[in-house]
Short mmCIF file of C-alpha atoms in Angstrom, two decimals:
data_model
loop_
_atom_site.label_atom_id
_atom_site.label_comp_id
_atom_site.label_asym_id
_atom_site.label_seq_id
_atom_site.Cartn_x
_atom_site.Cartn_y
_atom_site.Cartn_z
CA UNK A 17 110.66 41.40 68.95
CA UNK A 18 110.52 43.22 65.57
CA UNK A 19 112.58 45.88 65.04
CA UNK A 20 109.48 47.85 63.90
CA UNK A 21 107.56 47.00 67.55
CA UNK A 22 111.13 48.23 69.12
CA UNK A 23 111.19 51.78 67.39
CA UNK A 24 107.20 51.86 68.16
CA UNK A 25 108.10 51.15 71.80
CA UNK A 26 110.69 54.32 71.87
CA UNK A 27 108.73 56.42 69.91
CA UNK A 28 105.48 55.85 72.65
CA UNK A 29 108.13 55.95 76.08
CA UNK A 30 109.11 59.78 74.34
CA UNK A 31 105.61 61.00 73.89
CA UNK A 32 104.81 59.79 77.01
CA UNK A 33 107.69 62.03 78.63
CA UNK A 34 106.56 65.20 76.73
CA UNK A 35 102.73 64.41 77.59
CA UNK A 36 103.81 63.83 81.56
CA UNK A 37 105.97 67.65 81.20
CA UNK A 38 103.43 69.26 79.59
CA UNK A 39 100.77 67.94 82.57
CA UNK A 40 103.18 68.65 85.16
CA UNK A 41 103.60 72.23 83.98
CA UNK A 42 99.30 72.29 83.57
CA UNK A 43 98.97 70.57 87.46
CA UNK A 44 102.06 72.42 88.80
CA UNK A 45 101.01 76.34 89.30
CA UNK A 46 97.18 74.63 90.70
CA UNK A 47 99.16 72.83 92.91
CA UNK A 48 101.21 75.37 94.42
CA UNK A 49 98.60 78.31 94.57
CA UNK A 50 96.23 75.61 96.40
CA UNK A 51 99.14 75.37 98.79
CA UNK A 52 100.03 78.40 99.46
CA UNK A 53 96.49 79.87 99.69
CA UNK A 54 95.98 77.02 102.24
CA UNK A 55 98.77 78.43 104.24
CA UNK A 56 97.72 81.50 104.30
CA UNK A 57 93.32 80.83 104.95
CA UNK A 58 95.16 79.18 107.85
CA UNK A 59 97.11 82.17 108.98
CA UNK A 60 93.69 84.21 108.59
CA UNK A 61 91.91 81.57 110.84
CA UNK A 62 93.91 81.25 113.82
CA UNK A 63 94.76 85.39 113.82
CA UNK A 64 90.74 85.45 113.94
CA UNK A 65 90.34 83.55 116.70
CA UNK A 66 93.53 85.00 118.17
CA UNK A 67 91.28 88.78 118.05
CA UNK A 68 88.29 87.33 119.68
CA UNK A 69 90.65 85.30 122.66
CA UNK A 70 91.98 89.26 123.01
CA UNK A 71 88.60 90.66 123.04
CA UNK A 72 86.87 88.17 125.18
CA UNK A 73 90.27 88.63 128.28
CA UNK A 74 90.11 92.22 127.58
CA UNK A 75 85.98 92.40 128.54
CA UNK A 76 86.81 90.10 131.28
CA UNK A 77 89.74 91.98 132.48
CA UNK A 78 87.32 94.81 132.88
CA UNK A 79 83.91 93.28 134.58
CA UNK A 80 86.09 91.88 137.24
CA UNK A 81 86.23 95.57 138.79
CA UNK A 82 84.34 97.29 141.60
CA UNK A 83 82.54 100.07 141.40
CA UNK A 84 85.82 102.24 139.99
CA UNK A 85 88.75 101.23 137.76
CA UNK A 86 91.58 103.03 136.85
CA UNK A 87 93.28 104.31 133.77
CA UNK A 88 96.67 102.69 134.41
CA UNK A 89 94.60 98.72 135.00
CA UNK A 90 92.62 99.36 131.60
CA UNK A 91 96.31 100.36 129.99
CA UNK A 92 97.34 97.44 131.77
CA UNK A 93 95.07 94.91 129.96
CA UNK A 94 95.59 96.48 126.86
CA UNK A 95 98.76 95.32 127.31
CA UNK A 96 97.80 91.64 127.97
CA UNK A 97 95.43 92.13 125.16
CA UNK A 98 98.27 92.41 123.09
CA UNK A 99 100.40 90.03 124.68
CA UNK A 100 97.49 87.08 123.65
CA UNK A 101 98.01 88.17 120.62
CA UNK A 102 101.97 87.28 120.07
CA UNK A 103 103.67 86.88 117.71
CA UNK A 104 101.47 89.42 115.99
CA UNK A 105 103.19 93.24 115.98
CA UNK A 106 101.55 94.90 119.06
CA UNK A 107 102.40 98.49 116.85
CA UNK A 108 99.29 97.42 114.62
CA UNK A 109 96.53 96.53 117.36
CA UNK A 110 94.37 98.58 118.66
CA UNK A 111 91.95 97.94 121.64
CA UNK A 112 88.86 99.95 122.68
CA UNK A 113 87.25 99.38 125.95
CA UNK A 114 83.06 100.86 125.84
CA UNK A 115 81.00 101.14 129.47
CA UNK A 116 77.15 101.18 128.48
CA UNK A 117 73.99 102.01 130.44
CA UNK A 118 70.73 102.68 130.65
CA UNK A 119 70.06 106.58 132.22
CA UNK A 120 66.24 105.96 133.09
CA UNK A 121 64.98 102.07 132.87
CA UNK A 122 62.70 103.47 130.47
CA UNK A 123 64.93 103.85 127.98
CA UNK A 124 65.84 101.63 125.06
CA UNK A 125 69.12 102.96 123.94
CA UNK A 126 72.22 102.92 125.52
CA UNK A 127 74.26 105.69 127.03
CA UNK A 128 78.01 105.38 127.21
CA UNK A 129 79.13 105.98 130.37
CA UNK A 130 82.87 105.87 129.73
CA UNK A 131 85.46 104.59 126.67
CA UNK A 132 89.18 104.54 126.72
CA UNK A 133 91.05 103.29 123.51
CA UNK A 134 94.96 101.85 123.22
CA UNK A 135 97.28 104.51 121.88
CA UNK A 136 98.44 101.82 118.77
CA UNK A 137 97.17 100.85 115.67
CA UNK A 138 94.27 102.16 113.73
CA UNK A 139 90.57 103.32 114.96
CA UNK A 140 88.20 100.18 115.12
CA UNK A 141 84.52 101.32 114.09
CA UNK A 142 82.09 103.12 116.38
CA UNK A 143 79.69 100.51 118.68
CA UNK A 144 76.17 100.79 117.30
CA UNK A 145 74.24 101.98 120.16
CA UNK A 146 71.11 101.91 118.82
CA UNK A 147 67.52 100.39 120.26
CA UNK A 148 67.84 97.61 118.12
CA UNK A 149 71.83 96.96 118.58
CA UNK A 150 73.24 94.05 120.85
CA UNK A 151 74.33 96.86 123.42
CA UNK A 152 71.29 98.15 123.91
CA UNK A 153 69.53 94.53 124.27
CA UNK A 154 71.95 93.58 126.85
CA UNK A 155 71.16 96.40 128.70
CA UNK A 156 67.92 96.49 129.06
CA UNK A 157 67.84 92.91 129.40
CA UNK A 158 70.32 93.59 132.56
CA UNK A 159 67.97 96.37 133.95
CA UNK A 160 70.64 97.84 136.41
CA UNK A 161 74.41 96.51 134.96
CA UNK A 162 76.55 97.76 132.98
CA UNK A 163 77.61 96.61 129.99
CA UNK A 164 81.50 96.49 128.70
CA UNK A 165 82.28 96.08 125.42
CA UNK A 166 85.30 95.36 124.48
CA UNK A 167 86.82 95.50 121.00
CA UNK A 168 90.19 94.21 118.80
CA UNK A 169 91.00 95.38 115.68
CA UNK A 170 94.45 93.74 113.56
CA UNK A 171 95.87 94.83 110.31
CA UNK A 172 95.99 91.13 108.29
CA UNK A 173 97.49 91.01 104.86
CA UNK A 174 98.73 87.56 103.14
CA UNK A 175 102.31 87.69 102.67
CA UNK A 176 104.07 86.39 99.42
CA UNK A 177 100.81 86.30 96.82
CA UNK A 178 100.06 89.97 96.36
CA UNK A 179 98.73 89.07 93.12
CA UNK A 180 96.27 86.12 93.69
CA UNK A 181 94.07 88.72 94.42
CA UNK A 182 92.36 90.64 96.96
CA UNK A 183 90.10 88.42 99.22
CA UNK A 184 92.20 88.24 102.63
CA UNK A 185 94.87 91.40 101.79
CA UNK A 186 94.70 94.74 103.42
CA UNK A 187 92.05 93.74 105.52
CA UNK A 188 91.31 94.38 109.44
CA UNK A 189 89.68 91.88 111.74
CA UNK A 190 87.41 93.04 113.88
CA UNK A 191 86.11 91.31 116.89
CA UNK A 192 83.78 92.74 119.90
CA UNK A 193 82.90 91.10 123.23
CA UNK A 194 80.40 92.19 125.40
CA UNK A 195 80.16 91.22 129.18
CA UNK A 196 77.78 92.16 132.45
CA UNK A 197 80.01 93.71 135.37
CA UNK A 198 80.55 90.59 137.95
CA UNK A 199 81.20 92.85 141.04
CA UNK A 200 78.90 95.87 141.20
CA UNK A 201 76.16 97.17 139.11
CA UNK A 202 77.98 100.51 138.02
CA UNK A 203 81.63 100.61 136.97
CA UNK A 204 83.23 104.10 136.66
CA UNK A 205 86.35 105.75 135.89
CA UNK A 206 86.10 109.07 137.09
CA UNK A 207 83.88 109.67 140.75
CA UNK A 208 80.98 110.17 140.60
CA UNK A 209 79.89 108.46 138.26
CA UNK A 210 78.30 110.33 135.25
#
């Protein structure tokens, strides 16, 4: 070899090293926010589906009753409510338990018979209870049975990337579940049964 080819062949191996830096720091920060915001869509997911498991045993918890149910049980399964929802901070959920029905069979709106809410976290938003709402279609649909709605709200915020932006932080998932009693066609707290 020449030594002309042999400084050419130098030359190209060092521009090669600055063109693979200057790519690496280009693909880098892509890279790493792509893995990070995976991480964290992730984390959103599962504490999703964690809030509707909560929901869904907290409704069920509730239609399993006859004819009355007490304060301390619905305390109770706010508490297991909670508990399905480890390792998330119990301090920031809150859990709302609704009892619709229909006063005459005429009606199309639902009545709330009863509603008791978990002493932690934030206020979820008010049930719609209008003619047209899922409540009220359940009801009517049912003729004579209650309807429970049960509803989970979490805090979720993604840790570490306050400034990617906005999409997933500060924000509170919501889920509802509604469920027929099993065991009677009335389900009260207080007797009688307003």
């Amino acid at each position: 070899m020449t030594v002309a080819a042999t400084r050419h062949t130098r030359t190209r191996s060092r521009g090669d090293r600055g063109v693979a830096a200057i790519e690496f720091i280009i693909v880098f920060p892509m890279l790493l926010l792509l893995f990070i915001g995976t991480i964290n869509i992730t984390k959103f997911m599962n504490v999703n589906l964690k809030v509707k498991a909560a929901a869904e045993l907290a409704a069920d918890l509730v239609t399993r009753h006859k004819d009355t149910i007490k304060t301390s049980d619905i305390d109770d399964y706010f508490t297991a409510a909670e508990l399905s929802l480890r390792p998330i901070d119990a301090t920031n959920v809150r859990v709302d338990v609704y009892n619709f029905y229909l006063k005459n069979k005429t009606d199309t709106q639902a009545t709330l018979r009863w509603s008791k809410s978990s002493s932690n976290g934030t206020a979820c938003s008010e049930p719609d209870t209008s003619s047209t709402s899922p409540i009220s279609k359940l009801v009517v649909a049912g003729q004579t049975t209650d309807v429970v709605l049960a509803v989970v709200c979490v805090p979720f915020s993604m840790p570490g990337i306050p400034w990617l932006g906005t999409a997933f932080n500060n924000k509170v998932i919501e889920r509802q579940m509604f469920m027929a009693l099993r065991e009677s066609q009335t389900l009260c707290i207080l007797t009688p049964c307003p």
